CSV table of C-alpha atoms and ligand atoms in Angstrom, one decimal:
chain,number,residue,atom,x,y,z
N,1,UNK,CA,-73.2,-128.3,-46.4
N,2,UNK,CA,-72.1,-130.6,-49.2
N,3,UNK,CA,-70.3,-133.7,-48.2
N,4,UNK,CA,-67.6,-134.6,-50.8
N,5,UNK,CA,-65.9,-138.0,-50.7
N,6,UNK,CA,-62.4,-137.4,-52.1
N,7,UNK,CA,-60.1,-140.2,-52.8
N,8,UNK,CA,-56.8,-140.1,-50.9
N,9,UNK,CA,-53.8,-139.9,-53.0
N,10,UNK,CA,-52.7,-138.3,-56.3
N,11,UNK,CA,-56.0,-138.4,-58.0
N,12,UNK,CA,-57.7,-136.7,-55.0
N,13,UNK,CA,-55.0,-134.0,-54.9
N,14,UNK,CA,-55.7,-133.2,-58.5
N,15,UNK,CA,-59.3,-133.0,-58.0
N,16,UNK,CA,-59.1,-130.9,-54.9
N,17,UNK,CA,-57.0,-128.4,-56.8
N,18,UNK,CA,-59.7,-128.4,-59.5
N,19,UNK,CA,-62.5,-127.9,-56.9
N,20,UNK,CA,-60.5,-125.3,-55.0
N,21,UNK,CA,-59.9,-123.3,-58.3
N,22,UNK,CA,-63.7,-123.0,-58.8
N,23,UNK,CA,-64.6,-121.8,-55.4
N,24,UNK,CA,-64.5,-124.9,-53.1
N,25,UNK,CA,-61.3,-124.5,-51.4
N,26,UNK,CA,-60.7,-125.7,-47.9
N,27,UNK,CA,-57.1,-124.5,-46.8
N,28,UNK,CA,-57.1,-126.7,-43.7
N,29,UNK,CA,-56.8,-129.7,-46.0
N,30,UNK,CA,-53.2,-129.0,-46.3
N,31,UNK,CA,-52.6,-129.4,-42.6
N,32,UNK,CA,-50.3,-132.3,-42.2
N,33,UNK,CA,-52.2,-134.5,-39.8
N,34,UNK,CA,-54.2,-137.7,-39.8
N,35,UNK,CA,-57.7,-135.9,-39.9
N,36,UNK,CA,-60.1,-137.3,-42.3
N,37,UNK,CA,-62.7,-134.5,-42.4
N,38,UNK,CA,-62.1,-131.0,-43.4
N,39,UNK,CA,-64.7,-128.3,-43.7
N,40,UNK,CA,-65.1,-124.7,-45.0
N,41,UNK,CA,-68.5,-123.4,-43.7
N,42,UNK,CA,-68.1,-120.3,-45.9
N,43,UNK,CA,-68.1,-122.4,-49.0
N,44,UNK,CA,-70.5,-124.9,-47.7
N,45,UNK,CA,-68.2,-127.9,-48.3
N,46,UNK,CA,-67.0,-130.8,-46.2
N,47,UNK,CA,-64.3,-133.0,-47.6
N,48,UNK,CA,-64.1,-136.7,-46.4
N,49,UNK,CA,-60.8,-138.2,-47.3
N,50,UNK,CA,-61.5,-142.0,-48.2
N,51,UNK,CA,-59.9,-144.8,-49.9
N,52,UNK,CA,-60.4,-144.5,-53.7
N,53,UNK,CA,-62.1,-147.9,-53.8
N,54,UNK,CA,-64.5,-146.8,-51.1
N,55,UNK,CA,-65.7,-143.4,-52.6
N,56,UNK,CA,-68.8,-144.9,-54.4
N,57,UNK,CA,-69.7,-146.8,-51.3
N,58,UNK,CA,-69.8,-143.7,-49.2
N,59,UNK,CA,-71.9,-141.9,-51.9
N,60,UNK,CA,-74.3,-144.8,-52.6
N,61,UNK,CA,-75.1,-145.2,-48.8
N,62,UNK,CA,-75.6,-141.4,-48.5
N,63,UNK,CA,-72.6,-140.8,-46.1
N,64,UNK,CA,-71.4,-138.3,-48.8
N,65,UNK,CA,-73.5,-136.3,-51.2
N,66,UNK,CA,-71.0,-136.3,-54.1
N,67,UNK,CA,-67.7,-138.0,-54.8
N,68,UNK,CA,-64.9,-138.4,-57.3
N,69,UNK,CA,-64.2,-142.0,-58.4
N,70,UNK,CA,-62.5,-143.9,-61.3
N,71,UNK,CA,-64.7,-145.4,-64.1
N,72,UNK,CA,-63.0,-148.7,-63.3
N,73,UNK,CA,-64.6,-148.8,-59.9
N,74,UNK,CA,-68.0,-147.8,-61.3
N,75,UNK,CA,-67.8,-150.5,-63.9
N,76,UNK,CA,-66.7,-153.1,-61.4
N,77,UNK,CA,-69.2,-152.4,-58.5
N,78,UNK,CA,-72.0,-150.7,-60.4
N,79,UNK,CA,-73.2,-148.6,-57.5
N,80,UNK,CA,-76.6,-146.9,-57.7
N,81,UNK,CA,-75.5,-143.3,-58.0
N,82,UNK,CA,-75.7,-140.6,-60.7
N,83,UNK,CA,-72.7,-140.2,-62.9
N,84,UNK,CA,-72.7,-136.4,-63.6
N,85,UNK,CA,-69.4,-135.6,-65.3
N,86,UNK,CA,-66.2,-137.0,-66.8
N,87,UNK,CA,-63.4,-135.0,-65.2
N,88,UNK,CA,-60.8,-136.2,-67.7
N,89,UNK,CA,-58.3,-136.8,-64.9
N,90,UNK,CA,-56.5,-140.0,-63.9
N,91,UNK,CA,-56.7,-141.3,-67.5
N,92,UNK,CA,-55.7,-145.0,-67.9
N,93,UNK,CA,-57.1,-148.1,-69.6
N,94,UNK,CA,-58.1,-151.5,-68.6
N,95,UNK,CA,-56.0,-154.2,-70.4
N,96,UNK,CA,-55.4,-157.9,-70.7
N,97,UNK,CA,-51.6,-158.6,-70.4
N,98,UNK,CA,-49.5,-161.7,-70.3
N,99,UNK,CA,-45.9,-162.8,-70.3
N,100,UNK,CA,-43.9,-161.9,-73.3
N,101,UNK,CA,-43.8,-165.6,-74.4
N,102,UNK,CA,-47.4,-166.4,-73.5
N,103,UNK,CA,-49.2,-168.6,-76.2
N,104,UNK,CA,-52.9,-169.2,-75.7
N,105,UNK,CA,-54.2,-172.7,-75.3
N,106,UNK,CA,-57.8,-172.6,-76.7
N,107,UNK,CA,-58.5,-176.1,-75.4
N,108,UNK,CA,-58.9,-174.9,-71.9
N,109,UNK,CA,-60.2,-171.9,-70.0
N,110,UNK,CA,-57.9,-168.9,-69.6
N,111,UNK,CA,-56.7,-168.4,-66.1
N,112,UNK,CA,-57.2,-164.7,-65.3
N,113,UNK,CA,-55.9,-162.8,-62.3
N,114,UNK,CA,-57.4,-159.5,-61.4
N,115,UNK,CA,-58.8,-157.1,-58.9
N,116,UNK,CA,-61.6,-156.5,-61.3
N,117,UNK,CA,-63.5,-159.8,-61.4
N,118,UNK,CA,-66.8,-158.5,-62.8
N,119,UNK,CA,-65.1,-156.5,-65.5
N,120,UNK,CA,-63.0,-159.4,-66.5
N,121,UNK,CA,-66.0,-161.8,-66.4
N,122,UNK,CA,-68.1,-159.4,-68.6
N,123,UNK,CA,-65.1,-158.9,-71.0
N,124,UNK,CA,-64.5,-162.6,-71.6
N,125,UNK,CA,-68.3,-163.3,-71.7
N,126,UNK,CA,-68.5,-160.9,-74.6
N,127,UNK,CA,-65.8,-162.8,-76.4
N,128,UNK,CA,-67.6,-166.2,-75.7
N,129,UNK,CA,-64.4,-167.4,-73.9
N,130,UNK,CA,-64.4,-169.4,-70.8
N,131,UNK,CA,-62.2,-168.4,-67.9
N,132,UNK,CA,-61.1,-169.3,-64.4
N,133,UNK,CA,-60.9,-166.2,-62.2
N,134,UNK,CA,-58.2,-165.6,-59.6
N,135,UNK,CA,-59.1,-162.6,-57.4
N,136,UNK,CA,-56.1,-160.7,-56.1
N,137,UNK,CA,-55.8,-157.4,-54.2
N,138,UNK,CA,-52.6,-155.9,-55.6
N,139,UNK,CA,-49.2,-156.6,-57.3
N,140,UNK,CA,-51.4,-158.4,-60.1
N,141,UNK,CA,-48.4,-158.4,-62.5
N,142,UNK,CA,-46.8,-161.1,-60.3
N,143,UNK,CA,-49.4,-163.7,-61.2
N,144,UNK,CA,-48.4,-164.6,-64.7
N,145,UNK,CA,-44.7,-164.4,-63.7
N,146,UNK,CA,-45.2,-167.0,-61.1
N,147,UNK,CA,-47.5,-169.2,-63.2
N,148,UNK,CA,-50.5,-168.4,-60.9
N,149,UNK,CA,-52.5,-167.2,-64.0
N,150,UNK,CA,-52.1,-167.0,-67.8
N,151,UNK,CA,-53.2,-163.4,-68.1
N,152,UNK,CA,-54.1,-160.5,-66.0
N,153,UNK,CA,-56.8,-157.9,-66.4
N,154,UNK,CA,-55.6,-154.6,-64.8
N,155,UNK,CA,-55.3,-150.9,-65.2
N,156,UNK,CA,-52.3,-149.6,-67.2
N,157,UNK,CA,-51.4,-145.9,-66.9
N,158,UNK,CA,-47.7,-145.2,-67.8
N,159,UNK,CA,-47.0,-148.8,-68.8
N,160,UNK,CA,-44.0,-149.0,-66.5
N,161,UNK,CA,-45.3,-151.8,-64.4
N,162,UNK,CA,-46.0,-154.0,-67.5
N,163,UNK,CA,-42.6,-153.2,-69.0
N,164,UNK,CA,-40.5,-153.6,-65.9
N,165,UNK,CA,-42.1,-157.0,-65.3
N,166,UNK,CA,-41.6,-158.2,-68.9
N,167,UNK,CA,-45.3,-158.5,-69.7
N,168,UNK,CA,-47.0,-157.5,-72.9
N,169,UNK,CA,-50.4,-156.0,-73.5
N,170,UNK,CA,-52.7,-158.3,-75.5
N,171,UNK,CA,-55.7,-156.1,-75.5
N,172,UNK,CA,-56.9,-152.6,-74.3
N,173,UNK,CA,-60.6,-152.6,-73.9
N,174,UNK,CA,-61.8,-149.8,-71.6
N,175,UNK,CA,-60.7,-146.2,-71.4
N,176,UNK,CA,-60.9,-145.0,-67.8
N,177,UNK,CA,-61.0,-141.6,-66.2
N,178,UNK,CA,-62.3,-139.9,-62.9
N,179,UNK,CA,-66.0,-139.2,-62.8
N,180,UNK,CA,-68.0,-136.9,-60.5
N,181,UNK,CA,-70.8,-138.8,-58.9
N,182,UNK,CA,-73.8,-137.9,-56.7
N,183,UNK,CA,-76.1,-139.7,-54.3
N,184,UNK,CA,-79.6,-140.0,-55.8
N,185,UNK,CA,-81.5,-138.4,-53.0
N,186,UNK,CA,-78.8,-135.7,-52.4
N,187,UNK,CA,-79.3,-134.9,-56.0
N,188,UNK,CA,-83.0,-134.3,-55.4
N,189,UNK,CA,-82.7,-132.5,-52.1
N,190,UNK,CA,-79.5,-130.5,-52.7
N,191,UNK,CA,-80.0,-130.1,-56.4
N,192,UNK,CA,-79.0,-126.4,-56.6
N,193,UNK,CA,-75.7,-126.9,-54.8
N,194,UNK,CA,-74.8,-130.2,-56.6
N,195,UNK,CA,-75.7,-128.8,-60.1
N,196,UNK,CA,-73.7,-125.6,-59.5
N,197,UNK,CA,-70.6,-127.7,-58.5
N,198,UNK,CA,-71.1,-129.9,-61.6
N,199,UNK,CA,-71.4,-126.9,-63.8
N,200,UNK,CA,-68.4,-125.1,-62.4
N,201,UNK,CA,-66.3,-128.4,-62.7
N,202,UNK,CA,-67.6,-128.9,-66.2
N,203,UNK,CA,-66.5,-125.4,-67.3
N,204,UNK,CA,-63.1,-125.8,-65.6
N,205,UNK,CA,-62.6,-129.2,-67.4
N,206,UNK,CA,-63.5,-127.6,-70.8
N,207,UNK,CA,-61.0,-124.7,-70.1
N,208,UNK,CA,-58.3,-127.2,-69.3
N,209,UNK,CA,-59.0,-129.2,-72.5
N,210,UNK,CA,-59.0,-126.1,-74.5
N,211,UNK,CA,-55.5,-125.0,-73.1
N,212,UNK,CA,-54.2,-128.5,-73.7
N,213,UNK,CA,-55.4,-128.3,-77.4
N,214,UNK,CA,-53.8,-124.9,-77.8
N,215,UNK,CA,-50.4,-126.1,-76.4
N,216,UNK,CA,-50.5,-129.2,-78.8
N,217,UNK,CA,-51.0,-126.9,-81.8
O,1,PRP,C1,-51.9,-150.0,-60.4
O,1,PRP,C2,-52.2,-151.2,-61.4
O,1,PRP,C3,-50.8,-151.5,-62.0
O,1,PRP,C4,-50.2,-150.1,-62.0
O,1,PRP,C5,-50.3,-149.5,-63.4
O,1,PRP,O1,-51.4,-150.6,-59.3
O,1,PRP,O2,-52.7,-152.3,-60.7
O,1,PRP,O3,-50.2,-152.3,-61.3
O,1,PRP,O4,-50.9,-149.2,-61.1
O,1,PRP,O5,-49.6,-148.2,-63.5
O,1,PRP,P1,-48.4,-147.9,-64.6
O,1,PRP,O6,-48.9,-148.4,-65.9
O,1,PRP,O7,-48.3,-146.5,-64.5
O,1,PRP,O8,-47.3,-148.7,-64.1
O,1,PRP,P2,-51.3,-149.8,-58.0
O,1,PRP,O9,-50.2,-148.7,-58.0
O,1,PRP,O10,-52.7,-149.2,-57.6
O,1,PRP,O11,-50.9,-150.9,-56.9
O,1,PRP,P3,-51.4,-152.3,-56.6
O,1,PRP,O12,-50.4,-153.2,-57.2
O,1,PRP,O13,-51.6,-152.3,-55.1
O,1,PRP,O14,-52.8,-152.5,-57.2
């Protein structure tokens, strides 16, 4: 049995559809209840529905063999897992944004509000710029509006949240998408099953990209 940590929400739904399309379906997952574990013995899969930011924790600690997680979370928490495949889903980018009228004062550290403290520190260290970090857990866009910070470091997908809160993007520095990850010891002991899943997913991703290209032509 392969234990798969699936992020709850839109990304998880898309990834489940992809997995189901290549032979790992588990119909009971559509049952409307509060269950968090679903299995299909015939396919040898057990799905664990977890919070997106916890997927890598389950995989790293061997509570799941494989999982699907955003590159943002991998960059932020650097779990000791194998990153096997870019699924090309959940595309967005890590950005620095500020109020539309923001003017940088180079005489003092930049006050940065973010959920992604490690990513922000690394980014500004690369620029040789001193910062003061304010760690928040959500609604990050409020911080510069209320003067709690000068800028935010956060993910931007459609750009709606930035626009509707009258912020502007100053920099885009990290493209993000969902990754297929594996626990290191599972990869050794369940290698056949994990490699097969990665291969089928890889083929499905390539087919999807091809179709997308054709449509654009
Ligand atoms: C994320 C992110 C932005 C928003 C970006 O927040 O932190 O606020 O999505 O998406 P957009 O560019 O399509 O508007 P999330 O919805 O995860 O909620 P949060 O405020 O609780 O972090």
